[in-house]
Backbone as CSV, one residue per row, in Angstrom:
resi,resn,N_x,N_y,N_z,CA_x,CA_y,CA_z,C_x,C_y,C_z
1,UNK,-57.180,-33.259,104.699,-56.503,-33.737,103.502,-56.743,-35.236,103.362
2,UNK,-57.205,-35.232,101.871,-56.563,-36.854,101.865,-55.832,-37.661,102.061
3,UNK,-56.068,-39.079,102.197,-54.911,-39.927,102.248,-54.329,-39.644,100.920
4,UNK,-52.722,-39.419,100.620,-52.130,-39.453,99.947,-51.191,-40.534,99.497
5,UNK,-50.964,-40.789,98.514,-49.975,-41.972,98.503,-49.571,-41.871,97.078
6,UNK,-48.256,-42.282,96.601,-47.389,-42.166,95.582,-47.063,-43.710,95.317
7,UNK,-47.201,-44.472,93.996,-47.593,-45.748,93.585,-46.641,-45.939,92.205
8,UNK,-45.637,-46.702,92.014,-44.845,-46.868,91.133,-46.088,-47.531,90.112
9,UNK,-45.954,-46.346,88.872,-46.768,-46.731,87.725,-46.273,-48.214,86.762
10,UNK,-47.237,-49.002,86.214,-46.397,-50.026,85.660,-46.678,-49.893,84.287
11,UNK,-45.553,-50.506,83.317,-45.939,-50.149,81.826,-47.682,-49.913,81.335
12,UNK,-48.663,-50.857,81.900,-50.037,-50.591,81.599,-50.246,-49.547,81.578
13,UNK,-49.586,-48.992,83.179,-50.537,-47.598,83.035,-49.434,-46.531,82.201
14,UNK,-48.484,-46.601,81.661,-48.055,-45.571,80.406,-49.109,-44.845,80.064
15,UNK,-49.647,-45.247,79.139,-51.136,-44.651,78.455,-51.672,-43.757,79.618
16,UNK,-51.913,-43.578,81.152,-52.479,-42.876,81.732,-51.857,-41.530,82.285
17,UNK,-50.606,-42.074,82.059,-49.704,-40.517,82.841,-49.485,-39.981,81.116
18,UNK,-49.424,-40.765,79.939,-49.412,-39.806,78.662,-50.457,-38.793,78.832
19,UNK,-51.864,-39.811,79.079,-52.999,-38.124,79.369,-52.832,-37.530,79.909
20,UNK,-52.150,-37.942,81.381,-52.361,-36.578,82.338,-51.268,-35.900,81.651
21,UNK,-50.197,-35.822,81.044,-49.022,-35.071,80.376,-50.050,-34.156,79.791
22,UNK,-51.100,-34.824,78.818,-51.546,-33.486,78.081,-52.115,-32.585,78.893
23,UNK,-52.812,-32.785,80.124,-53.325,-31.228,81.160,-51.896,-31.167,81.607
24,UNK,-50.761,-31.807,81.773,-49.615,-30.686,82.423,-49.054,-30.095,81.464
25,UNK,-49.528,-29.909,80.697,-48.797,-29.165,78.864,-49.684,-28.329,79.119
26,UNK,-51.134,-28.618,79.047,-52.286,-27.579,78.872,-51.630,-26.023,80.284
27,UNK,-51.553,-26.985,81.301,-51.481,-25.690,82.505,-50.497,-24.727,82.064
28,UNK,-48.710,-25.466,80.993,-47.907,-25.287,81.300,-47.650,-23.998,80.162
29,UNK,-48.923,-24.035,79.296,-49.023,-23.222,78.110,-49.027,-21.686,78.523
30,UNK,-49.515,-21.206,79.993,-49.872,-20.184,80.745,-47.954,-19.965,80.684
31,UNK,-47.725,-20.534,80.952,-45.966,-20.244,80.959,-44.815,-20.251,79.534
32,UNK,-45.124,-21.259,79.116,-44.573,-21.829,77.905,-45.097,-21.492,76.738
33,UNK,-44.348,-21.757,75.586,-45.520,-22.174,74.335,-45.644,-23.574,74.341
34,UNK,-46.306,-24.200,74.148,-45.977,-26.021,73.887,-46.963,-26.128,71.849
35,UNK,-46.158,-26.674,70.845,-47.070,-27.110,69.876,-48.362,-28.322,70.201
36,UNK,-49.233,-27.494,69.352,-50.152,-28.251,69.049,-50.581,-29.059,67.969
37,UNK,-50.610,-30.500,68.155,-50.312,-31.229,67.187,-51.812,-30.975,65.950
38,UNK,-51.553,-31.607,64.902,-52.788,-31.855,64.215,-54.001,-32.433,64.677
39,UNK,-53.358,-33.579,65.309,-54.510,-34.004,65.951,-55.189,-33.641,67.740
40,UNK,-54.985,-32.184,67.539,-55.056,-31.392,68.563,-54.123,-31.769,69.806
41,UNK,-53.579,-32.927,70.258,-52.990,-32.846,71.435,-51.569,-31.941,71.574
42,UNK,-50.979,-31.653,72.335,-49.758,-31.339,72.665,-48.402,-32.492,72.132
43,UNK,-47.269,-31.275,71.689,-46.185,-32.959,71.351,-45.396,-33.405,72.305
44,UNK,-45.274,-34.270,72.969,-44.336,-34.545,74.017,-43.447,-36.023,73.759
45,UNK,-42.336,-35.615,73.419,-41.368,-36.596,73.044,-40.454,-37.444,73.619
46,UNK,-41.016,-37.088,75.011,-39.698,-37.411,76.433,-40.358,-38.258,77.127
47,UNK,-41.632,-39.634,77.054,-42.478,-40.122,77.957,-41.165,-41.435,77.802
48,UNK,-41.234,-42.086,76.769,-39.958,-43.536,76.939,-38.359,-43.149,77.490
49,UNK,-38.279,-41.486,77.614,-36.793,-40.950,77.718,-37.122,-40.970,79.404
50,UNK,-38.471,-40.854,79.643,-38.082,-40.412,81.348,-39.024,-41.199,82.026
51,UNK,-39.283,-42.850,81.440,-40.142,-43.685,82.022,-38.507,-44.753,82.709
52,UNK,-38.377,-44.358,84.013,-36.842,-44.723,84.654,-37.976,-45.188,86.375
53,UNK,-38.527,-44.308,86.599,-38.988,-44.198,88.061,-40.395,-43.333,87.982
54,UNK,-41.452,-43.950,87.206,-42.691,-43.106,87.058,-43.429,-43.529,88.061
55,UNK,-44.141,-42.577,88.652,-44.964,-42.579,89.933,-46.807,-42.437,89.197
56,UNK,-47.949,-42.728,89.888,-48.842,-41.851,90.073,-48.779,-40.972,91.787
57,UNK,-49.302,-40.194,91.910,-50.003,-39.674,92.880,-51.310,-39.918,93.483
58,UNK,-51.770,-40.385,94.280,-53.029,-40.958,94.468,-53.388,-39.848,95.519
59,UNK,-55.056,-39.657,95.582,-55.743,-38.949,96.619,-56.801,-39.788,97.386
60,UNK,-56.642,-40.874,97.841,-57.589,-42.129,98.219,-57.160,-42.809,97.015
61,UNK,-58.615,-42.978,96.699,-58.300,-43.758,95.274,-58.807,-42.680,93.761
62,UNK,-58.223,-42.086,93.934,-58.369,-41.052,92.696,-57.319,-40.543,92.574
63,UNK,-57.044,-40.716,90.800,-55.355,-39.883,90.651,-55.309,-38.551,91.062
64,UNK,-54.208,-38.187,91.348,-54.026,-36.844,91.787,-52.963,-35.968,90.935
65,UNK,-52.134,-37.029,90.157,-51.343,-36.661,89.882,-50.038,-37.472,89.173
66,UNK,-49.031,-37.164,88.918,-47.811,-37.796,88.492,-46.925,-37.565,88.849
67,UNK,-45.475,-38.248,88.645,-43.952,-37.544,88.664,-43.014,-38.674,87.747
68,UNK,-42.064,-38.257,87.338,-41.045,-39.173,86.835,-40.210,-38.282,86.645
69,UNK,-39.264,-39.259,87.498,-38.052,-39.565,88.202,-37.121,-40.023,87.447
70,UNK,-35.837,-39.030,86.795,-34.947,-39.850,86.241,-33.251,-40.016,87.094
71,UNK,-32.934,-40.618,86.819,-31.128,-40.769,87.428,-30.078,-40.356,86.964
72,UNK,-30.143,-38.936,86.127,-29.293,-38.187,85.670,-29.962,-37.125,85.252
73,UNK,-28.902,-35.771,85.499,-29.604,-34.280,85.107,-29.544,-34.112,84.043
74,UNK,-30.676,-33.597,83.169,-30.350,-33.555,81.631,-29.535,-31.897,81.655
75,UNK,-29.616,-31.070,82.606,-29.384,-29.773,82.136,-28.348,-29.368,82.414
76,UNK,-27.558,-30.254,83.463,-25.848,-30.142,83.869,-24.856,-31.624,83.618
77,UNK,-25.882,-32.740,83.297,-25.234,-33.984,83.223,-24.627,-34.460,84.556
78,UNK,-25.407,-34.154,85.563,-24.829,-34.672,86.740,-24.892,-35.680,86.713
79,UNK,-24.002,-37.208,87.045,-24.524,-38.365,87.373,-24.100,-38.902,88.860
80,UNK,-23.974,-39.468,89.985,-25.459,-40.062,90.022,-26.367,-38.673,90.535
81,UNK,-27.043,-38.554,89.821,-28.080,-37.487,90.177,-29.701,-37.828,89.638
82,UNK,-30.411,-37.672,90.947,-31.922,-37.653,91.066,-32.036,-36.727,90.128
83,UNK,-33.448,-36.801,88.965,-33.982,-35.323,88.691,-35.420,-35.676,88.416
84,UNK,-36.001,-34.483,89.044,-37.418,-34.829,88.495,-37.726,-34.319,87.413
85,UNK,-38.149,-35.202,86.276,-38.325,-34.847,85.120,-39.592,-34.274,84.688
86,UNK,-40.831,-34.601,85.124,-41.885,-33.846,85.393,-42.638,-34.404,86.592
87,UNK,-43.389,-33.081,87.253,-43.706,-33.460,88.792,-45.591,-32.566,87.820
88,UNK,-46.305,-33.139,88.403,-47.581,-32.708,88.372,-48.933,-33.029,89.185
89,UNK,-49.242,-31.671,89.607,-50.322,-32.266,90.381,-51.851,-31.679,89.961
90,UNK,-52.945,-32.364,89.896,-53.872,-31.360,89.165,-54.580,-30.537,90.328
91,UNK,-55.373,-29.395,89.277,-55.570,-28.175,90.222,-56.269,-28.504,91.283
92,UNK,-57.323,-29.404,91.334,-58.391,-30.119,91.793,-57.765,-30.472,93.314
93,UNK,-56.008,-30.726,93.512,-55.400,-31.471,94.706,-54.804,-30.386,94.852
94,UNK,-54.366,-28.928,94.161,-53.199,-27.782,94.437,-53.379,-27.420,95.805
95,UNK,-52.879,-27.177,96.695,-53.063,-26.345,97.524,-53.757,-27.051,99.061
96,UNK,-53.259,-28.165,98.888,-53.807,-29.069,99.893,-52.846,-29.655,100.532
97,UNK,-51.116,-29.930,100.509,-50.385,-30.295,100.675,-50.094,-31.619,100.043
98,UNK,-50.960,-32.088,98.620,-50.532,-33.346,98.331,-49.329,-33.060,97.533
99,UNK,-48.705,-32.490,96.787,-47.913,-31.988,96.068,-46.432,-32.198,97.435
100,UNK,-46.413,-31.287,98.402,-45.427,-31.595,99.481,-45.523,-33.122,99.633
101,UNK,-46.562,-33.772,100.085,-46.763,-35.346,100.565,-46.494,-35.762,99.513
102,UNK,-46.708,-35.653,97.746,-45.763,-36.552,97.167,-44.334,-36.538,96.987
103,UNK,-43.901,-35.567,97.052,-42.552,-35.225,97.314,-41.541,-35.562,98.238
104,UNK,-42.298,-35.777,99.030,-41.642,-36.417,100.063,-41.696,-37.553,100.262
105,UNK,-42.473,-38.565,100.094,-42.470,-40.160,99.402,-41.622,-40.576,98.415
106,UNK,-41.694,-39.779,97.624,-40.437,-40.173,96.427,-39.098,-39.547,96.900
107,UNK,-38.889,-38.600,97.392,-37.431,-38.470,98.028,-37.153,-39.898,99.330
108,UNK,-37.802,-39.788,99.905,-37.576,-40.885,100.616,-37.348,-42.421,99.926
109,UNK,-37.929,-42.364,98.672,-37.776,-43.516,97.702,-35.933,-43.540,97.033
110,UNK,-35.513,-42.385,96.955,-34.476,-42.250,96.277,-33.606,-41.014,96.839
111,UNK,-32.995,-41.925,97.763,-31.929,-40.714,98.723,-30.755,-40.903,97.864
112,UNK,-30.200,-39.898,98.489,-28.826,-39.199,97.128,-28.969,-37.798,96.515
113,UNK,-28.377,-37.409,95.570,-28.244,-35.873,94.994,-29.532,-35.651,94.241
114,UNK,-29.709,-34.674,94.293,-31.237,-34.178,93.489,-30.793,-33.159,92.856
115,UNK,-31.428,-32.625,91.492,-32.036,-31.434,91.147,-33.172,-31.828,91.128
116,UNK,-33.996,-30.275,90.614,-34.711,-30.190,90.487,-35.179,-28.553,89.495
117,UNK,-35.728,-28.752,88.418,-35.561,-27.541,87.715,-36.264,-26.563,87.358
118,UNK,-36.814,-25.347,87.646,-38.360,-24.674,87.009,-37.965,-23.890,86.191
119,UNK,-38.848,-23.442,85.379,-38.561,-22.115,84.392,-38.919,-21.224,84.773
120,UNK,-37.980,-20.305,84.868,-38.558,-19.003,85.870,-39.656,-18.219,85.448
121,UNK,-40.237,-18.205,84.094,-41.626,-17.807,83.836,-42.517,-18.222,84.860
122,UNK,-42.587,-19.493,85.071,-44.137,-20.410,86.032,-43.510,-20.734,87.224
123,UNK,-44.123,-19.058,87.197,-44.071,-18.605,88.785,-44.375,-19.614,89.745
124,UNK,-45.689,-19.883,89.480,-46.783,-21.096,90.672,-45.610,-22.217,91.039
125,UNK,-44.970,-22.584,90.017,-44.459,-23.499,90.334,-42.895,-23.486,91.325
126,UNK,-42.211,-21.748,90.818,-41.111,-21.339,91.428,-41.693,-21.591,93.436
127,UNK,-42.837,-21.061,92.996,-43.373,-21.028,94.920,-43.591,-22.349,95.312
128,UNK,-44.087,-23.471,94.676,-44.402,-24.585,95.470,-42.756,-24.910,95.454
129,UNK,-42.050,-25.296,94.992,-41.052,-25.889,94.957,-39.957,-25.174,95.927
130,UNK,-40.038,-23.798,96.101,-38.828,-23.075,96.992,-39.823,-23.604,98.599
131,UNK,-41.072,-23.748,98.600,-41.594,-23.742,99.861,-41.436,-25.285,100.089
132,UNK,-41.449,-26.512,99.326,-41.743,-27.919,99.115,-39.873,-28.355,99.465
133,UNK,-39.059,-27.400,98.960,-37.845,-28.155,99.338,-37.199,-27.399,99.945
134,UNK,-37.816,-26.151,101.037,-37.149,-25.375,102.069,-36.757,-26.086,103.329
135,UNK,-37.069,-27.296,103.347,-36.541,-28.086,104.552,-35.314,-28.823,104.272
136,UNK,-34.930,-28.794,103.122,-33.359,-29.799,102.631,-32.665,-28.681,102.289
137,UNK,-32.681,-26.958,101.889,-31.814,-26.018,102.316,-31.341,-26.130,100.970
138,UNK,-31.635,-26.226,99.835,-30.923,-26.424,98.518,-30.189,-24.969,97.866
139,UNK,-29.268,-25.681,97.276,-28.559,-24.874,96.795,-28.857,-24.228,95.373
140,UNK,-28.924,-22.799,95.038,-30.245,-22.996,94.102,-28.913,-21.652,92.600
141,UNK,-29.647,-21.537,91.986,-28.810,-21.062,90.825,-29.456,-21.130,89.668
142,UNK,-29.289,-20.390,88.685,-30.124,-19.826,87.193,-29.343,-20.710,86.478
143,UNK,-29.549,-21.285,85.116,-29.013,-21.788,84.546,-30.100,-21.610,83.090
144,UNK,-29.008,-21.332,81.867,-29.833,-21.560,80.681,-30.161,-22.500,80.112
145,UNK,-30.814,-22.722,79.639,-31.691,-24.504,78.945,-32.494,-23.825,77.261
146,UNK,-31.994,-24.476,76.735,-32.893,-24.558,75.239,-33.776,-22.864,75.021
147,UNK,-32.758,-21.686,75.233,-33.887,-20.439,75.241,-34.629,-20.238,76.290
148,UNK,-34.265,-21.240,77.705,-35.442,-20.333,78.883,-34.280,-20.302,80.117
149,UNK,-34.336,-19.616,81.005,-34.057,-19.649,81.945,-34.641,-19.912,83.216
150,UNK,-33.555,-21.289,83.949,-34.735,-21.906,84.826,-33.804,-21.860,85.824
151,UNK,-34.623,-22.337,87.049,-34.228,-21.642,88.290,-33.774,-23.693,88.878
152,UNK,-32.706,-24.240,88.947,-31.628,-25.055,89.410,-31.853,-24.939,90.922
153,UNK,-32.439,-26.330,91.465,-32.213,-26.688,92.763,-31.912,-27.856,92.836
154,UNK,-30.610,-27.836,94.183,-29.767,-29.160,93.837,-29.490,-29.373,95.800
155,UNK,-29.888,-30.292,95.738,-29.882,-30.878,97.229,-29.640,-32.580,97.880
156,UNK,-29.105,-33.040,98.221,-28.791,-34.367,99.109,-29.838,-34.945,100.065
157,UNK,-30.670,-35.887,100.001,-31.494,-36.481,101.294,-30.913,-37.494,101.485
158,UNK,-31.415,-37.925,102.590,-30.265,-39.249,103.467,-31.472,-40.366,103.153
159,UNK,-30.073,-41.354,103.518,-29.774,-42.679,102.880,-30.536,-43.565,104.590
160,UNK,-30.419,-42.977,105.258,-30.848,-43.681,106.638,-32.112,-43.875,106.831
161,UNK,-33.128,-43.584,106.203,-34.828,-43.752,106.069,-35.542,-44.406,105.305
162,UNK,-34.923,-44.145,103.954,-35.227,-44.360,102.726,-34.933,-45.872,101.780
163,UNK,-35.831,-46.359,101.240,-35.383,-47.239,100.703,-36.134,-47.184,99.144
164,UNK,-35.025,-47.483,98.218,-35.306,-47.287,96.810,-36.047,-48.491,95.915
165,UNK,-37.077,-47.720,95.349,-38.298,-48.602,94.403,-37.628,-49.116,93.932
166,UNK,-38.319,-50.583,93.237,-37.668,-51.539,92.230,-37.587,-50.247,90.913
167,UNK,-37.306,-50.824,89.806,-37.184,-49.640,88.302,-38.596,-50.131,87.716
168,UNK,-39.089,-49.380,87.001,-40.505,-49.587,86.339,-40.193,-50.903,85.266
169,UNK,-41.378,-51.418,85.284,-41.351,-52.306,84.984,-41.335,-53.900,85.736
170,UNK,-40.701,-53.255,86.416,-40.400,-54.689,87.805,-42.398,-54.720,88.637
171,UNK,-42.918,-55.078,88.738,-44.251,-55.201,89.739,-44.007,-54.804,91.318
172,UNK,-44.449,-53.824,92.081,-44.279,-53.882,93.230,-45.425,-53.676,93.918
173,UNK,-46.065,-54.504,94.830,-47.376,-54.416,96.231,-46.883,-53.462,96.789
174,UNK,-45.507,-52.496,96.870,-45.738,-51.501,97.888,-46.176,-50.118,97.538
175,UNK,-47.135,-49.132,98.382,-47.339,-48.410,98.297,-47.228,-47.216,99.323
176,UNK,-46.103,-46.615,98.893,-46.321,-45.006,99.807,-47.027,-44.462,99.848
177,UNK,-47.050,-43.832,101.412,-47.830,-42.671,101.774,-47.966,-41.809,103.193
């Protein structure tokens, strides 16, 4: 496996996790419907709603991927609560453990309560995530959202390891991995 490492994105790179949004729309279409705009892309209206704690994923030096991280659950209103608002890794890194290795960099970034939410259609994703957070023992439960039913995992990591990123926007030299 590659070196992996998870890199607090800075406003510049906005514009780069918007593209990768459009292949995690594209994959997510196998599950979802997502519209397609006129000007062919996908619509995604939530990039300034959940730019709080945006990551890339790195594989050396090649993206691997994304996540952003917000500090409240949109689907129960938990506060203070971790949620990952979208986690993505492309197919190119699936199945290699970078997906676990970013996950675990950013929990370690932000100890405290988590969800975490899938739609029980996308399956692929029900399996990485029950296998990716079977070591924190989460407490898990169906819950309805906007017409889908998604599968609610809600778990605590400790505060004794971990130390929390500046907020986007701030510049930081450090890099997990």
């Amino acid at each position: 496996m590659q070196d992996i490492s998870v890199i607090p994105a800075t406003p510049d790179q906005k514009p780069v996790i918007a593209n990768l949004i459009q292949l995690y729309l594209h994959d997510m279409t196998e599950f979802m419907p997502f519209p397609v705009e006129p000007d062919g892309r996908f619509a995604y209206d939530f990039l300034d709603r959940f730019w709080r704690f945006p990551y890339l994923v790195m594989a050396g030096n090649e993206i691997a991927g994304f996540a952003l991280v917000i500090d409240e659950c949109p689907l129960t209103g938990r506060q203070p609560c971790f949620f990952m608002a979208e986690f993505f890794i492309l197919k190119a890194y699936r199945g290699r453990g970078t997906g676990r290795a970013a996950l675990a960099t950013i929990l370690a970034h932000h100890p405290g309560n988590w969800h975490i939410a899938t739609p029980l259609a996308n399956t692929t994703a029900l399996a990485f995530w029950q296998k990716a957070t079977a070591p924190l023992n989460p407490a898990t439960s169906e819950i309805q959202f906007e017409g889908d039913t998604w599968r609610l995992s809600a778990f605590t990591t400790s505060t004794t390891s971990a130390t929390s990123p500046r907020p986007s926007g701030e510049r930081s030299a450090r890099s997990a991995g």
